[in-house]
Coordinates of C-alpha atoms and ligand atoms in Angstrom, one line a residue:
M1 CA -13.1 -13.9 -16.2
Q2 CA -12.8 -16.4 -13.5
K3 CA -10.3 -18.4 -15.5
L4 CA -7.8 -15.6 -14.8
R5 CA -8.0 -16.3 -11.1
E6 CA -5.8 -18.9 -9.3
E7 CA -8.9 -20.2 -7.3
S8 CA -12.4 -19.4 -8.3
S9 CA -13.4 -18.5 -4.7
I10 CA -10.5 -16.1 -4.0
P11 CA -10.4 -12.7 -5.7
A12 CA -6.8 -12.9 -6.9
W13 CA -6.2 -12.2 -10.5
S14 CA -2.7 -13.3 -11.4
S15 CA -2.5 -10.5 -13.9
D16 CA -2.8 -8.0 -11.0
E17 CA 0.4 -9.2 -9.5
F18 CA 3.1 -6.6 -9.7
D19 CA 5.6 -9.0 -11.2
S20 CA 3.1 -10.5 -13.6
P21 CA 4.3 -10.7 -17.2
V22 CA 0.8 -9.9 -18.4
S23 CA -1.1 -6.6 -17.7
P24 CA -4.1 -6.5 -15.4
H25 CA -7.2 -7.6 -17.3
I26 CA -9.7 -4.6 -17.2
E27 CA -13.3 -5.2 -18.1
P28 CA -16.8 -3.8 -17.5
A29 CA -18.3 -4.5 -14.1
Y30 CA -19.8 -8.0 -13.9
F31 CA -21.3 -10.3 -11.3
D32 CA -19.0 -13.2 -10.4
K33 CA -21.1 -16.2 -9.1
D34 CA -18.1 -17.9 -7.4
L35 CA -17.2 -14.8 -5.5
D36 CA -20.8 -13.9 -5.0
A37 CA -19.8 -10.3 -5.7
W38 CA -19.7 -7.6 -8.4
V39 CA -16.2 -7.2 -9.8
L40 CA -15.0 -3.7 -10.8
S41 CA -11.7 -3.1 -12.5
R42 CA -12.2 0.0 -14.7
Y43 CA -10.9 3.2 -13.2
E44 CA -14.2 5.0 -13.7
D45 CA -16.2 2.2 -12.1
V46 CA -13.9 2.0 -9.1
L47 CA -13.9 5.8 -8.7
A48 CA -17.7 5.8 -8.8
A49 CA -17.7 3.1 -6.1
F50 CA -15.4 5.2 -3.9
R51 CA -17.7 8.2 -4.4
S52 CA -20.9 6.4 -3.9
S53 CA -22.9 7.0 -0.7
G54 CA -24.7 3.8 -1.2
L55 CA -21.8 1.5 -0.5
G56 CA -20.5 0.5 3.0
N57 CA -16.9 -0.5 3.3
N58 CA -17.6 -3.8 5.0
G59 CA -17.5 -7.0 2.9
K60 CA -18.9 -9.2 5.6
S61 CA -22.1 -7.6 6.9
L62 CA -24.1 -4.4 6.4
R63 CA -22.8 -1.6 8.7
T64 CA -25.1 -0.1 11.3
T65 CA -25.4 3.6 12.2
E66 CA -23.3 2.9 15.3
D67 CA -20.6 1.4 13.2
D68 CA -20.6 4.5 11.0
E69 CA -20.5 6.8 14.1
A70 CA -17.6 4.9 15.6
M71 CA -15.7 5.0 12.3
E72 CA -16.3 8.8 12.0
K73 CA -15.0 9.3 15.6
M74 CA -12.0 7.2 14.8
R75 CA -11.3 9.2 11.6
A76 CA -11.7 12.5 13.4
E77 CA -9.3 11.5 16.2
A78 CA -6.8 10.3 13.6
R79 CA -7.0 13.5 11.7
E80 CA -6.2 15.4 14.8
A81 CA -3.4 13.1 15.8
L82 CA -1.9 13.4 12.3
S83 CA -2.1 17.2 12.0
P84 CA 0.3 18.9 9.7
A85 CA 2.2 20.3 12.7
Q86 CA 2.6 16.8 14.2
L87 CA 3.8 15.4 10.8
R88 CA 6.4 18.2 10.6
A89 CA 7.5 17.4 14.2
W90 CA 7.9 13.7 13.4
S91 CA 9.6 14.5 10.1
E92 CA 12.2 16.6 12.0
V93 CA 13.0 13.6 14.2
I94 CA 12.9 10.8 11.6
T95 CA 14.5 12.5 8.6
P96 CA 18.0 12.8 10.2
I97 CA 17.8 9.1 11.4
I98 CA 16.9 8.0 7.8
Q99 CA 19.7 10.2 6.3
A100 CA 22.3 8.8 8.8
R101 CA 21.2 5.2 7.9
A102 CA 21.5 6.0 4.2
Q103 CA 25.1 7.2 4.8
T104 CA 26.0 3.7 6.2
L105 CA 24.9 1.9 3.0
P106 CA 28.0 0.5 1.2
E107 CA 28.9 1.7 -2.2
G108 CA 29.8 -1.0 -4.7
S109 CA 29.2 -4.0 -2.6
P110 CA 26.0 -6.0 -2.1
V111 CA 23.5 -4.9 0.5
D112 CA 19.9 -5.8 1.2
L113 CA 18.0 -2.5 0.9
L114 CA 15.1 -3.8 2.9
D115 CA 16.9 -5.2 5.9
S116 CA 19.6 -2.5 6.0
Y117 CA 17.4 0.5 5.3
V118 CA 13.7 0.3 4.7
R119 CA 12.7 -2.0 7.6
P120 CA 14.7 -0.4 10.4
N121 CA 13.6 3.1 9.2
C122 CA 9.9 2.0 9.2
L123 CA 10.3 0.4 12.6
D124 CA 11.8 3.6 14.0
L125 CA 8.9 5.6 12.5
A126 CA 6.4 3.1 13.9
A127 CA 7.8 3.5 17.4
L128 CA 7.9 7.3 17.1
V129 CA 4.3 7.6 15.9
T130 CA 2.7 5.1 18.2
G131 CA 4.8 6.4 21.2
I132 CA 6.4 3.1 22.2
D133 CA 9.9 2.4 23.4
P134 CA 12.2 1.6 20.4
Q135 CA 13.6 -1.5 22.2
E136 CA 10.0 -2.7 22.7
A137 CA 9.3 -2.0 19.0
A138 CA 11.7 -4.6 17.9
R139 CA 9.9 -7.3 19.9
L140 CA 6.5 -6.1 18.8
R141 CA 7.5 -6.2 15.2
T142 CA 7.5 -10.0 15.3
L143 CA 3.9 -10.1 16.7
A144 CA 2.9 -7.5 14.2
G145 CA 4.3 -9.7 11.4
T146 CA 1.7 -12.3 12.2
V147 CA -1.1 -9.8 11.8
S148 CA 0.4 -8.5 8.6
A149 CA 0.8 -12.0 7.1
A150 CA -2.9 -12.6 7.6
A151 CA -3.7 -9.3 5.9
A152 CA -1.5 -10.2 3.0
E153 CA -3.4 -13.5 2.5
P154 CA -6.9 -12.9 4.0
Y155 CA -8.2 -16.2 2.7
D156 CA -5.9 -18.4 4.8
P157 CA -7.8 -19.6 7.9
A158 CA -4.6 -20.6 9.7
L159 CA -3.0 -17.2 9.3
R160 CA -6.3 -15.6 10.4
A161 CA -6.4 -17.7 13.6
E162 CA -2.7 -16.9 14.4
A163 CA -3.3 -13.2 13.9
K164 CA -6.4 -13.4 16.1
S165 CA -4.4 -15.1 18.9
V166 CA -1.6 -12.5 19.0
T167 CA -3.9 -9.4 18.6
P168 CA -4.8 -9.0 22.3
A169 CA -1.1 -9.1 23.4
L170 CA -0.3 -6.6 20.7
Q171 CA -3.2 -4.3 21.6
A172 CA -2.2 -4.3 25.2
C173 CA 1.1 -2.5 24.4
F174 CA -0.4 0.6 22.7
H175 CA -2.0 3.5 24.5
A176 CA -2.1 6.4 22.0
R177 CA -5.3 8.5 22.3
A178 CA -6.2 8.0 18.6
E179 CA -7.1 4.4 17.9
A180 CA -5.5 4.5 14.4
L181 CA -2.1 5.1 16.1
R182 CA -2.2 2.0 18.3
D183 CA -1.6 -1.6 17.2
S184 CA -3.1 -1.3 13.7
G185 CA -1.0 1.8 13.0
F186 CA 2.1 0.0 14.3
V187 CA 1.4 -3.0 12.0
A188 CA 0.8 -0.7 9.0
L189 CA 4.0 1.3 9.6
S190 CA 6.3 -1.6 10.6
H191 CA 5.1 -4.1 8.0
T192 CA 2.7 -2.7 5.4
L193 CA 4.8 0.4 4.7
P194 CA 8.0 -1.7 4.1
C195 CA 6.0 -3.9 1.7
M196 CA 4.7 -0.9 -0.2
L197 CA 8.2 0.6 -0.4
A198 CA 9.7 -2.7 -1.4
N199 CA 7.4 -2.7 -4.4
A200 CA 8.3 1.0 -5.1
F201 CA 12.1 0.4 -4.9
Y202 CA 11.8 -2.8 -6.9
A203 CA 10.0 -0.7 -9.6
L204 CA 12.8 1.9 -9.6
L205 CA 15.5 -0.9 -9.7
Q206 CA 13.7 -2.3 -12.8
N207 CA 13.8 1.2 -14.4
P208 CA 17.3 2.5 -14.0
Q209 CA 16.7 5.5 -16.2
Q210 CA 13.9 6.6 -13.9
W211 CA 16.2 6.3 -10.9
A212 CA 18.7 8.5 -12.8
L213 CA 16.0 11.1 -13.5
V214 CA 15.2 11.5 -9.8
H215 CA 18.9 11.5 -8.9
L216 CA 19.4 14.4 -11.3
E217 CA 16.2 16.3 -10.4
S218 CA 15.3 16.0 -6.7
G219 CA 12.3 18.2 -7.4
L220 CA 10.7 15.1 -8.9
I221 CA 10.7 13.1 -5.7
E222 CA 7.2 13.9 -4.4
Q223 CA 5.6 13.1 -7.8
A224 CA 7.8 10.1 -8.2
I225 CA 6.4 8.7 -5.0
E226 CA 2.8 9.1 -6.3
E227 CA 3.8 7.4 -9.6
L228 CA 5.5 4.6 -7.7
M229 CA 2.4 4.1 -5.6
R230 CA 0.3 4.0 -8.7
H231 CA 2.6 1.8 -10.7
A232 CA 3.8 -0.6 -8.0
G233 CA 0.8 -0.3 -5.6
L234 CA 0.2 -2.8 -2.9
G235 CA -3.3 -4.0 -2.0
R236 CA -5.0 -5.8 -4.8
F237 CA -8.6 -5.3 -3.9
L238 CA -11.0 -3.6 -1.5
R239 CA -14.5 -4.8 -0.6
R240 CA -17.8 -3.0 -0.4
Q241 CA -21.4 -3.8 0.2
A242 CA -24.4 -2.0 -1.2
T243 CA -26.6 -0.3 1.4
E244 CA -29.2 0.6 -1.3
D245 CA -29.9 -0.2 -4.9
L246 CA -27.5 1.7 -7.2
V247 CA -26.0 1.7 -10.7
I248 CA -22.3 1.8 -11.5
G249 CA -21.4 1.8 -15.1
D250 CA -23.7 -0.8 -16.7
A251 CA -24.2 -2.7 -13.5
F252 CA -27.5 -2.7 -11.6
I253 CA -26.5 -3.3 -8.0
R254 CA -29.0 -4.4 -5.4
Q255 CA -29.0 -3.5 -1.7
G256 CA -27.0 -6.1 0.1
D257 CA -24.8 -7.1 -3.0
R258 CA -21.1 -7.3 -2.4
L259 CA -18.5 -5.6 -4.6
I260 CA -14.8 -6.2 -5.1
L261 CA -12.8 -3.2 -6.3
R262 CA -9.7 -4.3 -8.1
I263 CA -7.6 -1.3 -7.3
I264 CA -4.3 -2.5 -9.0
A265 CA -6.2 -3.1 -12.2
A266 CA -7.9 0.4 -12.0
N267 CA -4.4 2.0 -11.4
H268 CA -3.4 0.5 -14.8
D269 CA -6.5 1.4 -16.8
P270 CA -5.3 2.8 -20.2
V271 CA -8.4 4.9 -20.4
R272 CA -7.2 6.9 -17.4
F273 CA -3.4 6.6 -17.7
A274 CA -1.4 6.9 -20.9
Q275 CA 1.0 3.9 -21.2
P276 CA -0.2 2.7 -17.8
H277 CA 2.4 -0.1 -17.5
E278 CA 5.3 2.2 -17.8
L279 CA 6.9 3.8 -14.7
D280 CA 7.1 7.5 -15.5
V281 CA 8.3 9.7 -12.6
C282 CA 7.5 12.7 -14.7
R283 CA 3.8 11.7 -14.9
R284 CA 1.5 14.3 -13.3
G285 CA -1.8 13.9 -11.6
A286 CA -1.4 10.2 -10.9
A287 CA -4.6 10.0 -8.8
H288 CA -4.2 6.4 -7.9
F289 CA -6.2 4.2 -5.6
T290 CA -3.4 2.6 -3.6
L291 CA -4.5 4.5 -0.5
G292 CA -8.1 4.3 -1.3
A293 CA -10.2 7.4 -2.2
G294 CA -13.4 9.2 -1.1
S295 CA -14.7 9.2 2.5
H296 CA -12.9 6.1 3.6
A297 CA -9.5 6.9 2.1
C298 CA -6.5 6.0 4.2
V299 CA -6.2 8.3 7.2
G300 CA -2.5 7.7 7.3
A301 CA -2.0 8.9 3.7
S302 CA -0.1 12.1 4.6
L303 CA 2.1 10.3 7.1
L304 CA 2.9 7.6 4.4
R305 CA 3.7 10.3 1.9
M306 CA 6.0 12.1 4.3
A307 CA 7.8 8.8 5.2
S308 CA 8.1 7.6 1.6
V309 CA 9.6 10.9 0.5
A310 CA 12.0 10.9 3.5
M311 CA 13.2 7.4 2.6
L312 CA 13.5 7.9 -1.2
R313 CA 15.3 11.3 -1.0
P314 CA 18.6 10.3 0.6
L315 CA 18.9 7.2 -1.5
V316 CA 18.5 8.9 -4.8
E317 CA 20.6 11.9 -3.7
L318 CA 23.5 9.8 -2.5
F319 CA 23.4 7.1 -5.2
S320 CA 23.3 7.7 -9.0
S321 CA 22.3 4.1 -9.7
A322 CA 21.4 0.8 -8.1
S323 CA 21.0 -2.7 -9.5
L324 CA 19.7 -5.9 -8.2
T325 CA 22.3 -8.6 -7.7
E326 CA 20.0 -11.5 -8.0
P327 CA 16.3 -12.2 -8.7
V328 CA 14.0 -11.4 -5.8
T329 CA 11.7 -13.8 -4.1
W330 CA 8.1 -12.7 -3.3
Q331 CA 6.1 -12.9 -0.1
G332 CA 2.4 -12.4 0.6
G333 CA -0.7 -13.6 -1.0
S334 CA -4.0 -12.6 -2.6
G335 CA -4.3 -9.4 -0.4
F336 CA -0.9 -8.0 -1.3
R337 CA 2.6 -9.2 -2.4
S338 CA 6.0 -7.6 -2.3
P339 CA 9.7 -8.6 -2.6
K340 CA 11.1 -10.4 0.5
N341 CA 14.5 -8.8 0.0
L342 CA 16.1 -6.4 -2.3
P343 CA 19.8 -7.4 -2.8
V344 CA 21.4 -4.5 -4.5
V345 CA 24.6 -2.8 -5.4
L346 CA 24.5 1.0 -5.0
R347 CA 26.8 3.3 -7.0
R348 CA 27.7 7.0 -6.5
D349 CA 28.5 9.3 -9.4
V350 CA 31.8 8.6 -10.9
V351 CA 33.9 11.8 -10.5
S352 CA 36.4 12.2 -13.3
Ligands
LIG401 C1 1.6 1.4 3.3 C2 0.7 1.4 4.3 C3 -0.7 1.6 4.1 C4 -1.5 1.3 3.0 C5 -1.1 0.7 1.7 C6 -2.9 1.7 3.3 C7 -4.0 1.6 2.5 C8 -5.2 1.9 2.9 C9 -6.4 1.8 2.0 C10 -6.4 1.3 0.5 C11 -7.5 2.2 2.7 C12 -8.9 2.3 2.2 C13 -9.7 1.1 2.7 C14 -11.1 1.0 2.0 O1 -11.5 1.9 1.3 O2 -11.8 0.1 2.3 C15 -7.0 2.5 4.0 C16 -7.9 2.9 5.0 C17 -7.4 3.2 6.3 N1 -6.1 3.4 6.7 FE1 -4.5 2.9 5.6 N2 -2.9 2.2 4.6 C18 -1.6 2.2 5.1 C19 -1.1 2.7 6.3 C20 -1.9 3.2 7.3 C21 -1.5 3.9 8.5 C22 0.0 4.0 8.9 C23 -2.6 4.2 9.2 C24 -2.6 4.9 10.5 C25 -1.7 5.7 11.0 C26 -3.7 3.9 8.4 C27 -5.0 4.1 8.8 C28 -6.1 3.8 8.0 C29 -7.5 3.8 8.5 C30 -7.9 4.2 9.9 C31 -8.3 3.5 7.4 C32 -9.8 3.4 7.4 C33 -10.5 4.6 6.9 C34 -12.0 4.5 6.8 O3 -12.5 3.4 6.6 O4 -12.7 5.5 7.0 N3 -3.3 3.3 7.2 N4 -5.7 2.4 4.1

């Protein structure tokens, strides 16, 4: 299905773009000669890959036992640093800040939801979680943007080189005990999270009746976030490498073979999700792959859920509707894409 890709050597199916007019093309696992990798897009195949003990999550070289031990140590430290008690404590600090910012959003006149709400909230959260000075956070956000841009387009050597050159300066500023809460956590919270929320809010803006549903029923907010993550997603694909011979679906995968997991496609597999291309905030059990799954699932998942709920709640509680004032422009690349800005007009309930 290489013809569906923009470039045969880059795993970027245009149908996996969130704003694509056509649905992601889902097909049985196949070996792609140009990518030198198996390509998985069916939900059940991607799930099998996440669950397989015969796949390492490194697309470049086979992992060693030392790599695995270091990764396990990193996960354990992150789990401890992101304990439920710690998440509650951060939530108590960040929620009033987010609520106050929501109160400043104008009613009835244009505002950029990303610049005025999502990005500053995410930056405050990034500073809080990584333990850096909020003034310093604003400066570091620019450096972090270089790293994020390279993650959004992992096949651009110039972006990669720029990211590599700023990484030491960025790393030097973070001293949290858990590695996941240092520079990489800062990049994820100050840049990746706004991108994911930009997609989520764009999806809600495209579906005003769904915005109205969560406005009327705030009990839907948690499941709405899961559905928005499934529907709007962010990262297009993840990479794996087989550490032993294995079978996934009809594919006989040999040790050393590389795999590409098209997670956006799998999140829209009609075999797993009824009407997969519709945003349905009432959908239950939207077990999506936006934050990965299995033993290497995102360790920041509960933090991201807490933050996403904290940011959606005041918006939909305060405003009964919102509409885009102009078409959005998109940023990013084959790794992930999201709207650059969300120019909107917000409206409160009309009281008669
Ligand atoms: C919206 C923001 C984020 C998204 C979309 C995201 C998504 C993901 C995904 C899809 C994976 C699985 C990778 C794989 O299976 O190969 C992952 C892993 C990971 N994430 Fe996140 N993440 C985000 C933010 C964060 C944050 C804030 C942290 C830290 C606080 C974090 C820490 C990690 C770590 C350490 C892993 C590696 C886990 C492992 O390999 O065992 N992520 N993330």
